[in-house]
Short mmCIF file of C-alpha atoms and ligand atoms in Angstrom, two decimals:
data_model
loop_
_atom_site.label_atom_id
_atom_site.label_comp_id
_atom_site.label_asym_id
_atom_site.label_seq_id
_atom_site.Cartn_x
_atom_site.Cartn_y
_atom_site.Cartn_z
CA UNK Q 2 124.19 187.11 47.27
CA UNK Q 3 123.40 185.68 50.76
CA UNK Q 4 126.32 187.02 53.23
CA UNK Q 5 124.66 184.95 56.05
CA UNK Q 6 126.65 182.60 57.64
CA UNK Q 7 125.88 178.91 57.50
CA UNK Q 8 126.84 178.49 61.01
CA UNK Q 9 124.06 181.28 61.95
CA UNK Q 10 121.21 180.39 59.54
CA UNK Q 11 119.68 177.70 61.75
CA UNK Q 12 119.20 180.48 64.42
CA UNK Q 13 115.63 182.55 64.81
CA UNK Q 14 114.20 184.80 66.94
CA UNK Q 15 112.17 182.59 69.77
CA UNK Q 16 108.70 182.66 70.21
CA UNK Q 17 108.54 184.92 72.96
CA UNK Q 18 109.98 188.14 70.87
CA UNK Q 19 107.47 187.29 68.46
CA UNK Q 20 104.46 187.65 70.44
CA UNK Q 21 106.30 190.80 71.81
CA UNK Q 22 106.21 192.29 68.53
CA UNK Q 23 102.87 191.41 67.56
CA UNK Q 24 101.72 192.79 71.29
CA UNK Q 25 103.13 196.24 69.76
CA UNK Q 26 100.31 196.95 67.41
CA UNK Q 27 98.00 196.90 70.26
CA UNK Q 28 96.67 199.08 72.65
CA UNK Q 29 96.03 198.97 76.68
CA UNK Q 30 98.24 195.75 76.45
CA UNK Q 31 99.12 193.93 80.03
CA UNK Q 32 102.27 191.61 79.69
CA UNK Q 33 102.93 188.87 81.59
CA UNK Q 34 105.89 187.91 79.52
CA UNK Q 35 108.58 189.90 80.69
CA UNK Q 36 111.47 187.78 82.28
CA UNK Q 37 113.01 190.57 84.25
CA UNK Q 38 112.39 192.81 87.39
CA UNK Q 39 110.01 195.47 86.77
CA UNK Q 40 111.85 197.60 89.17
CA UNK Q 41 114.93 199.86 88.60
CA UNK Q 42 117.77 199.33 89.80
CA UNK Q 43 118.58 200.42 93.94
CA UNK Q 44 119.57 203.80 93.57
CA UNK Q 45 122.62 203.42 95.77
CA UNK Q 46 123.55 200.87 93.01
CA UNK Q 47 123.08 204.02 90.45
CA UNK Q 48 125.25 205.87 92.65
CA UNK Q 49 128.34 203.30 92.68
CA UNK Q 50 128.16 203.12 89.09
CA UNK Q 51 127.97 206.56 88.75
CA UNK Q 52 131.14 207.58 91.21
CA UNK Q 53 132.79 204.51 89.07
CA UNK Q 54 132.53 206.67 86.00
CA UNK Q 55 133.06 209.88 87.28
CA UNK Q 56 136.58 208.81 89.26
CA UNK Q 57 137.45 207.82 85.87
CA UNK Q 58 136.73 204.20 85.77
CA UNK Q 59 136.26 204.77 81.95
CA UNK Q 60 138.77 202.25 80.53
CA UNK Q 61 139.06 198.67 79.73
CA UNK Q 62 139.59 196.81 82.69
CA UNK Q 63 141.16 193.18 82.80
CA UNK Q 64 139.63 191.02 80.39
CA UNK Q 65 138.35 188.51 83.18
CA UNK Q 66 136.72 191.18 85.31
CA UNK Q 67 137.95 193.77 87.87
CA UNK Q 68 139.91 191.93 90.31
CA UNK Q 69 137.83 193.10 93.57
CA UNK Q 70 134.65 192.08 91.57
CA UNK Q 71 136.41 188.22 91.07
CA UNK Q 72 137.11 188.20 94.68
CA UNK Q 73 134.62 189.11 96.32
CA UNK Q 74 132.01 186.58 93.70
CA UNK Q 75 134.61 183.75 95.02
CA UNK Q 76 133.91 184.98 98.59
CA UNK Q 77 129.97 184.60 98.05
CA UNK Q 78 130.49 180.68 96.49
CA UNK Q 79 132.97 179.81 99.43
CA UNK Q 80 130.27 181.10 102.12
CA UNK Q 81 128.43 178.63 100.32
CA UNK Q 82 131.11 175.88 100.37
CA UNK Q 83 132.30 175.85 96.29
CA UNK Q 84 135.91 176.03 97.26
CA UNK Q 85 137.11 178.59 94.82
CA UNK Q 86 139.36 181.53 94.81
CA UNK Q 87 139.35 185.18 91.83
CA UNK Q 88 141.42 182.53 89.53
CA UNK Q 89 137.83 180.57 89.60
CA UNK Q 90 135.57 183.53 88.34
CA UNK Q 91 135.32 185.50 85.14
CA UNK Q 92 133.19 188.62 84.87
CA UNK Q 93 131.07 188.68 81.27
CA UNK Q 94 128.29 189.92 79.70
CA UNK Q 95 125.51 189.28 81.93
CA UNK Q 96 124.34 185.40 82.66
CA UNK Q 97 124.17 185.17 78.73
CA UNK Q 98 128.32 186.02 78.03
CA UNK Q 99 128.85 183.48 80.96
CA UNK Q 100 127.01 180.80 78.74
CA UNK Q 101 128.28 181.61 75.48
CA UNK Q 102 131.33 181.19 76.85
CA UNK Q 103 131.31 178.14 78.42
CA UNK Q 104 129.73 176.62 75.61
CA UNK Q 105 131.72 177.72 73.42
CA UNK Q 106 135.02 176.59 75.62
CA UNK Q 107 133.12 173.13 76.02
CA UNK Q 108 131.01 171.91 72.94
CA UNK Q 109 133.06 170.36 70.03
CA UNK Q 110 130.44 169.68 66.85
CA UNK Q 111 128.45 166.43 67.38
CA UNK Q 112 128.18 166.74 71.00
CA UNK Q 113 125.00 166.16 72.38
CA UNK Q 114 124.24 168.91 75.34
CA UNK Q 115 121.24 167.64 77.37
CA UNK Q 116 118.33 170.20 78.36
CA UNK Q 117 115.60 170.16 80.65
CA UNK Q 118 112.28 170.33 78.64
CA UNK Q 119 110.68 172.71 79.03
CA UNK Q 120 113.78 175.05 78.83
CA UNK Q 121 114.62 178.65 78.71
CA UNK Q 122 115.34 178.99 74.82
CA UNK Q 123 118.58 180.70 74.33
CA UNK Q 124 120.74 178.00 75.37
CA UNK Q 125 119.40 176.39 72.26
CA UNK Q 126 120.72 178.92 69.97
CA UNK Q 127 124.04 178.72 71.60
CA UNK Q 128 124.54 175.41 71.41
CA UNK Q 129 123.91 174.91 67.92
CA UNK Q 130 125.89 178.15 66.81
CA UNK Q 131 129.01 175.96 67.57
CA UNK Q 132 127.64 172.58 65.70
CA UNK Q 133 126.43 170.99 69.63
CA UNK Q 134 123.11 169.28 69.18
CA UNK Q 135 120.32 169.83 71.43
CA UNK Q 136 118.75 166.19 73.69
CA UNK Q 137 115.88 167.38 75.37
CA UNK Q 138 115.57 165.58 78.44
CA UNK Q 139 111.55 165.39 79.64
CA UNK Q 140 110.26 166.64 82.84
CA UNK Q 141 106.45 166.82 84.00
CA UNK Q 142 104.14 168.25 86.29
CA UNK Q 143 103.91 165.06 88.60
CA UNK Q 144 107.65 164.31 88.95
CA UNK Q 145 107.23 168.86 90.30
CA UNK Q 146 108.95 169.34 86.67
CA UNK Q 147 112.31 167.94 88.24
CA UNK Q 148 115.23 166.02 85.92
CA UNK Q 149 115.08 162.76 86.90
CA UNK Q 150 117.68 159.81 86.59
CA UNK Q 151 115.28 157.93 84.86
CA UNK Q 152 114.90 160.23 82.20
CA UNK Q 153 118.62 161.44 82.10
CA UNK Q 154 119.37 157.77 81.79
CA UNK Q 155 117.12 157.32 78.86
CA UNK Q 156 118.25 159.79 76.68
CA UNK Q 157 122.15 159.63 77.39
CA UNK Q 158 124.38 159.03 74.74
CA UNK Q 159 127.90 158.47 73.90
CA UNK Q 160 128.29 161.66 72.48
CA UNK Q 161 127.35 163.54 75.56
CA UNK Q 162 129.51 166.18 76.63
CA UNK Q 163 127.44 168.65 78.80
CA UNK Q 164 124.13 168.73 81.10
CA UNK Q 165 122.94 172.04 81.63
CA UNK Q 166 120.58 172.59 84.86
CA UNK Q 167 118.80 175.46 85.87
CA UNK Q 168 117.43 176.14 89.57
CA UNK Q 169 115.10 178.03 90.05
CA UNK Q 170 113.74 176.66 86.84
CA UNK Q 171 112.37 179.29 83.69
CA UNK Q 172 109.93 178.61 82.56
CA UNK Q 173 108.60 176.18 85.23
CA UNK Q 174 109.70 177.86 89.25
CA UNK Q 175 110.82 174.13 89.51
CA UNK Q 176 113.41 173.95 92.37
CA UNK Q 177 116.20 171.26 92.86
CA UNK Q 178 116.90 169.99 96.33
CA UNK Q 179 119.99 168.52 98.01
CA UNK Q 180 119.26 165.18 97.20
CA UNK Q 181 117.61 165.70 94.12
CA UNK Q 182 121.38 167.15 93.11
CA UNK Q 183 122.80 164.26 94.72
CA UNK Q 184 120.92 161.82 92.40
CA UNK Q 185 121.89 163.74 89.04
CA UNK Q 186 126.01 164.40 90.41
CA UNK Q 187 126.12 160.47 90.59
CA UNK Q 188 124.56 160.09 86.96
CA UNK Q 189 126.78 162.77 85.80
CA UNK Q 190 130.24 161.28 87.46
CA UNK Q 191 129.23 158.05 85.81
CA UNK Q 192 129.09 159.23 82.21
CA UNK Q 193 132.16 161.75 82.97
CA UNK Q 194 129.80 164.89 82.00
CA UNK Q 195 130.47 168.03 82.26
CA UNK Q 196 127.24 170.22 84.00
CA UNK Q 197 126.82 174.07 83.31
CA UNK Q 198 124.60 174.88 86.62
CA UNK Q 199 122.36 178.23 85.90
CA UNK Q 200 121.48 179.93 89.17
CA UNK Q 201 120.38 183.17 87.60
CA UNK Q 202 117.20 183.20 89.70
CA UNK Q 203 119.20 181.73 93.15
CA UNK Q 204 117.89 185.08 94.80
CA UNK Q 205 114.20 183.97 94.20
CA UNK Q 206 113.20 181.19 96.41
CA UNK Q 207 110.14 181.05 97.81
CA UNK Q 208 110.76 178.31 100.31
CA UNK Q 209 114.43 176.69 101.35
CA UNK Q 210 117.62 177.57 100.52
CA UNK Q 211 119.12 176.93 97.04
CA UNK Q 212 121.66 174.54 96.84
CA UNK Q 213 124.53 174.32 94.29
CA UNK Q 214 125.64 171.18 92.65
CA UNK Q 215 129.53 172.34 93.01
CA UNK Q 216 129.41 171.42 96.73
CA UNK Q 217 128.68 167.77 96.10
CA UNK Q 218 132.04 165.99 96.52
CA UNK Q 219 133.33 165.36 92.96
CA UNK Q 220 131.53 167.76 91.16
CA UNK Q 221 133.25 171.17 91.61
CA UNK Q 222 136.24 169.83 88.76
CA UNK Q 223 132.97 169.47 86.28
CA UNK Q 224 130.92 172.29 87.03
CA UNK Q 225 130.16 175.34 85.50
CA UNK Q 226 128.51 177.83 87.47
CA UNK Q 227 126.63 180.81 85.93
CA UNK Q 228 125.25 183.66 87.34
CA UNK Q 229 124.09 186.91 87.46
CA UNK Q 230 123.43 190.31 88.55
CA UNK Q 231 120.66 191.01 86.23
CA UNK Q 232 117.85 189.35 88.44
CA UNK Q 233 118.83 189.41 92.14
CA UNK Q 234 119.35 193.50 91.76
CA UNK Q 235 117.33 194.05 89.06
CA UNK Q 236 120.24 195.39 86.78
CA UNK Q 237 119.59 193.44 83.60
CA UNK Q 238 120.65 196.17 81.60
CA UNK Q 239 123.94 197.00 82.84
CA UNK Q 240 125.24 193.27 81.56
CA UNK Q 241 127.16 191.98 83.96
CA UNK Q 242 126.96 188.08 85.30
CA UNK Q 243 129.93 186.13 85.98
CA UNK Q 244 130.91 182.35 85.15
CA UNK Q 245 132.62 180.03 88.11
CA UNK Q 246 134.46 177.29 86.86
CA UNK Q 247 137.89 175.16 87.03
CA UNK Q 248 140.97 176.89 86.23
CA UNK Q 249 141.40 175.61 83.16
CA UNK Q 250 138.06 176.36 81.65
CA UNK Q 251 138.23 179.81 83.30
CA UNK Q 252 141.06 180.67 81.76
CA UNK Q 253 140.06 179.85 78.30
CA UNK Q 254 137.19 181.59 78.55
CA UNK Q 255 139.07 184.63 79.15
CA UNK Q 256 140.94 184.19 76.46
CA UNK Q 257 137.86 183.94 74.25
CA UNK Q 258 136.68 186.79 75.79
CA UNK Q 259 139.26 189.08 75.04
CA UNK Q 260 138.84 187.81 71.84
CA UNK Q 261 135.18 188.48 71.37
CA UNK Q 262 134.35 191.70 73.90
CA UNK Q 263 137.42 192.34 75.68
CA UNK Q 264 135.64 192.83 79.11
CA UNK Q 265 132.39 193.71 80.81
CA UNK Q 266 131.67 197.94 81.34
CA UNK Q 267 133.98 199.04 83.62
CA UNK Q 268 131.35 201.15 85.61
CA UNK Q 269 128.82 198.00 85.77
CA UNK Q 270 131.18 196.04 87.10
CA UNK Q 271 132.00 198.43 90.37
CA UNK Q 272 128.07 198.66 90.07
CA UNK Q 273 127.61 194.95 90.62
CA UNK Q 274 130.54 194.82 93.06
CA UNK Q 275 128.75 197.43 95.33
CA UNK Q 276 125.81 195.17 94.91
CA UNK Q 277 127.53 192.44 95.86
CA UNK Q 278 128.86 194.08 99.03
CA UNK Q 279 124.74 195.17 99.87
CA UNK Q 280 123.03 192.40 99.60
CA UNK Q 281 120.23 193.86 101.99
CA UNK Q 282 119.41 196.10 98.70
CA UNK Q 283 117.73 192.86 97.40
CA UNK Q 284 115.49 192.80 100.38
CA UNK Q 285 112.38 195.30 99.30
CA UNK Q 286 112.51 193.91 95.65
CA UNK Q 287 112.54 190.21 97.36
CA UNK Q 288 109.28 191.10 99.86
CA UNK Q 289 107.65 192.83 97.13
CA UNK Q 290 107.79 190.00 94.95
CA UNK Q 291 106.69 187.47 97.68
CA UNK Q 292 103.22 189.90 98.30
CA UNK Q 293 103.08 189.03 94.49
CA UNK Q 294 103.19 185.44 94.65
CA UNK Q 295 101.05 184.98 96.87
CA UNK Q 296 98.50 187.15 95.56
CA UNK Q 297 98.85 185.63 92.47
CA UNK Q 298 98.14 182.20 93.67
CA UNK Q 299 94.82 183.05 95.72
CA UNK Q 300 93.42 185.24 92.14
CA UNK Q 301 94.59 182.29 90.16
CA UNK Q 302 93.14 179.27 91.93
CA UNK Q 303 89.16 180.93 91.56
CA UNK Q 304 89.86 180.93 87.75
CA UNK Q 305 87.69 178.32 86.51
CA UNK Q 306 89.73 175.71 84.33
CA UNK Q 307 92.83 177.16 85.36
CA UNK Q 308 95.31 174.98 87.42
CA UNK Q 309 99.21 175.90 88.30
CA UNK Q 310 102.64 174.07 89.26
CA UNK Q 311 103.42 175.79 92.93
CA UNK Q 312 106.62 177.26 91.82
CA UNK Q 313 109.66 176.60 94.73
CA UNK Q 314 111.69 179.84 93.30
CA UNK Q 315 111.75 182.44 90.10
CA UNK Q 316 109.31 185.01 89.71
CA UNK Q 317 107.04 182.48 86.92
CA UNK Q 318 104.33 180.45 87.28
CA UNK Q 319 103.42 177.94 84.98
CA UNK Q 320 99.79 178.00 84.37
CA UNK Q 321 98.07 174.81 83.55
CA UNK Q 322 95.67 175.18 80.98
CA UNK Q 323 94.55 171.86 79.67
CA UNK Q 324 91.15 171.92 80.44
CA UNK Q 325 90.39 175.03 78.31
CA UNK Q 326 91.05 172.29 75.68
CA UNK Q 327 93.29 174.66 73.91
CA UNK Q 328 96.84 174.36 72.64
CA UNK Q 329 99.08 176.31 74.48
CA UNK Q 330 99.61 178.87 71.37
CA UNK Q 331 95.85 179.42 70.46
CA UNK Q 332 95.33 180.16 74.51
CA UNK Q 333 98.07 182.67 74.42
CA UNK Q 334 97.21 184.32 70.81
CA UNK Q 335 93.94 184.26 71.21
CA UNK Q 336 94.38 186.22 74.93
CA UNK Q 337 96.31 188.48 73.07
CA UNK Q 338 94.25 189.28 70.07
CA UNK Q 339 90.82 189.32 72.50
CA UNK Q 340 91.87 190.95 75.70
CA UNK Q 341 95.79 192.49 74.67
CA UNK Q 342 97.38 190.35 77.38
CA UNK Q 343 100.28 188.52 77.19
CA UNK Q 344 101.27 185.55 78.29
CA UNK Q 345 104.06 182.69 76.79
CA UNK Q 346 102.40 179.45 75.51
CA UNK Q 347 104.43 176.75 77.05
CA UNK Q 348 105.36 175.15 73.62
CA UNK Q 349 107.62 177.46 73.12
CA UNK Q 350 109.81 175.87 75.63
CA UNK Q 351 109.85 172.20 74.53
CA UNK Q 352 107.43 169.83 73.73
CA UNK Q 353 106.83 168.95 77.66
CA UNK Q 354 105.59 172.61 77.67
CA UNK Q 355 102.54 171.88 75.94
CA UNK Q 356 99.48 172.33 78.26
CA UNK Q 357 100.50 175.14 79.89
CA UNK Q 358 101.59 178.71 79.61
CA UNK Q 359 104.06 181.53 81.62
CA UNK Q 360 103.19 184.14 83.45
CA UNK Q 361 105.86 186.71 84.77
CA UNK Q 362 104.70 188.74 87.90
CA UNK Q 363 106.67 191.30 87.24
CA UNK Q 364 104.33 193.97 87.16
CA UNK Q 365 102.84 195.79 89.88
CA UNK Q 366 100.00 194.25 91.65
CA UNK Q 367 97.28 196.72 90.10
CA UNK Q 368 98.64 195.62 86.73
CA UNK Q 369 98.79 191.91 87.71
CA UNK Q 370 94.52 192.24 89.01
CA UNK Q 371 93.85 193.88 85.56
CA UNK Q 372 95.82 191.10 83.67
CA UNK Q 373 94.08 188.71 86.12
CA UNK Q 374 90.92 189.52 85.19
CA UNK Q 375 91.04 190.04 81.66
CA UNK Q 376 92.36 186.50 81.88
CA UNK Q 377 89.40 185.13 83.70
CA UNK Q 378 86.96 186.88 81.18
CA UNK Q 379 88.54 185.19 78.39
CA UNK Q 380 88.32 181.60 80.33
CA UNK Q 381 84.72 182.13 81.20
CA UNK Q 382 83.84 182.87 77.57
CA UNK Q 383 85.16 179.97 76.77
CA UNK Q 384 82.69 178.06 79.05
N1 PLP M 11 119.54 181.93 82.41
C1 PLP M 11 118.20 181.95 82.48
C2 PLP M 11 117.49 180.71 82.89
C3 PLP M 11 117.48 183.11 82.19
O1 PLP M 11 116.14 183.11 82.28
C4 PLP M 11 118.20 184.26 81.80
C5 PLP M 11 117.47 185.49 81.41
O2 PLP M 11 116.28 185.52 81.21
C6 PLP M 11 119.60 184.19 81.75
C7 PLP M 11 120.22 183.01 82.05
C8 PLP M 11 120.45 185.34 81.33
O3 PLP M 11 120.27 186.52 82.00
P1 PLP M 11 121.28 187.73 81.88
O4 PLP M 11 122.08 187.55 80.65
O5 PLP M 11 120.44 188.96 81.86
O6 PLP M 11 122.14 187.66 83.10
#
């Protein structure tokens, strides 16, 4: 008998776990495909969490979040001029709770949730797990991989419910300025959407300063925000991102929450509030990955028939690998099976992936040389 669930049966692993487990039977491997800080976390961010646990902070806390954690995340969006208050904010499970949420509070079956393609793959998952159906909206190198109102115009419907935008961009380091936001809050007042902004990666801009859609007059009764702690202070194990929203939607997500996991670890949350109070703690993480980037670009522009997108923010660049005349999967299986390197074929994120694959820097730069050149061998003997 088959005690799966038809609402779960449609949902797989992604691509990128798969090449992770395949990567397992090897030896000497050098990945480029992790999508989180190679660093641990600050220690003085240990230490919070730590004091949190031993003063007894061992119980369920409110099911929305501690309230000086809700506070003081309201505090951060108001220096940035989203005019919220704790009422606003919900503490969950890392970025990923905040989303499952949200779509779950949001998506009735038969919706149609737009995506950028290429996308990071688990908002797929979620949104069919409650009967939503994916639109993949296309985005390309030229256009610097950014939504456009051309494109969101094509392939609205009158089923959609949702846009979901994500700046800095995984897989692509795509970033969305002012105006760019500007354009896609007037499509999205005209078709009465509702947008989930993810700004998981807000702390990693290269050039700029990020810019949230919830500022642009109109837009903070329809937007979602979702963040996290997991990237900007590398604590992506300790779970803990938070959702900013309307009332409303807040409030029913806390609901659901208490419903499904009753509230984030006490300890990580006074962990993430500490962080929140330190943001200089980001700072050596930050440089370090900046010495990365750029070292990255210089080692990867001498790679013969290797091209990239110059990423605006994350810590990903998407390599453009046409010219090898290879599919984005036999460049990044092959790599693996001749030179036990990693890297995530761009297909895996959408059909407008094709053509390229991801690299994560998130490995020290010795590692990133070794990677580097194990990837140029493999180019040249192609040649
Ligand atoms: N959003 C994007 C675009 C991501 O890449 C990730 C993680 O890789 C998340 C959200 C969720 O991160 P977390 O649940 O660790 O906060």
């Amino acid at each position: 008998m088959d005690y799966i669930s038809s609402r779960v049966a449609g949902i797989h692993q992604g691509e990128i776990r798969a090449l992770f487990d395949k990567a397992q039977g090897l030896s000497n491997v050098i990945s480029f495909g992790i999508g989180e800080p190679d660093m641990d976390s600050p220690a003085e961010i240990v230490e919070a969490g730590s004091q949190a646990l031993a003063q007894g902070m061992t119980h369920y806390t409110a099911n929305a979040g501690i309230m000086e954690l809700r506070e003081a995340i309201a505090a951060k969006a108001r220096q940035s001029r989203i005019p919220v208050d704790a009422k606003n904010c919900i503490v969950t499970p890392g970025g990923m709770g905040a989303l499952a949420l949200s779509i779950l509070c949001t998506v009735n079956e038969g919706d149609d949730v737009m995506v950028q393609d290429p996308t990071w793959l688990n908002y797929l998952g979620q949104i069919k797990l409650v009967g939503g159906k994916p639109v993949f909206v296309p985005t390309y190198e030229d256009d610097g991989f950014k939504l456009t109102v051309e494109q969101l115009e094509t392939y609205v419907t009158p089923k959609t419910r949702l846009l979901i935008i994500n700046t800095p961009n995984n897989p692509t380091g795509s970033v969305l300025e002012y105006k760019d936001l500007m354009e896609i809050a007037n499509f999205v007042k005209r078709h009465n959407l509702l947008v989930i902004f993810d700004e998981v990666y807000d702390s990693f801009l290269h050039r700029g300063k990020h810019e949230s859609i919830a500022t642009i007059d109109g837009m903070a009764e329809r937007t979602i925000i979702v963040n996290s702690f997991s990237k900007s202070f590398a604590m992506t194990g300790w779970r803990v991102g938070y959702a900013i929203a309307p009332e409303a939607i807040i409030a029913k997500m806390t609901v659901l929450q208490e419903n499904m996991f009753s509230c984030v670890n006490a300890s990580a949350q006074y962990a993430a509030l500490y962080a929140l109070q330190h943001p200089f703690l980001q700072r050596p993480m930050l440089e370090e990955y900046a010495k990365r980037l750029e070292f990255m670009k210089s080692e990867l522009s001498t790679i013969p028939k290797l091209s990239f997108f110059n990423p605006s923010g994350s810590f990903y660049i998407f390599l453009n690998i046409t010219r090898t005349g290879l599919t984005s999967s036999e460049f990044a299986y092959n790599l693996l099976n001749k030179k036990h390197t990693v890297v995530i074929p761009g297909s895996a994120f959408g059909a407008c992936g094709e053509g390229y694959v991801r690299i994560a820097y998130t490995l020290p730069i010795t590692k990133l040389q070794e990677g580097l050149n194990r990837i140029r061998e493999y180019v040249e003997e192609l040649l």
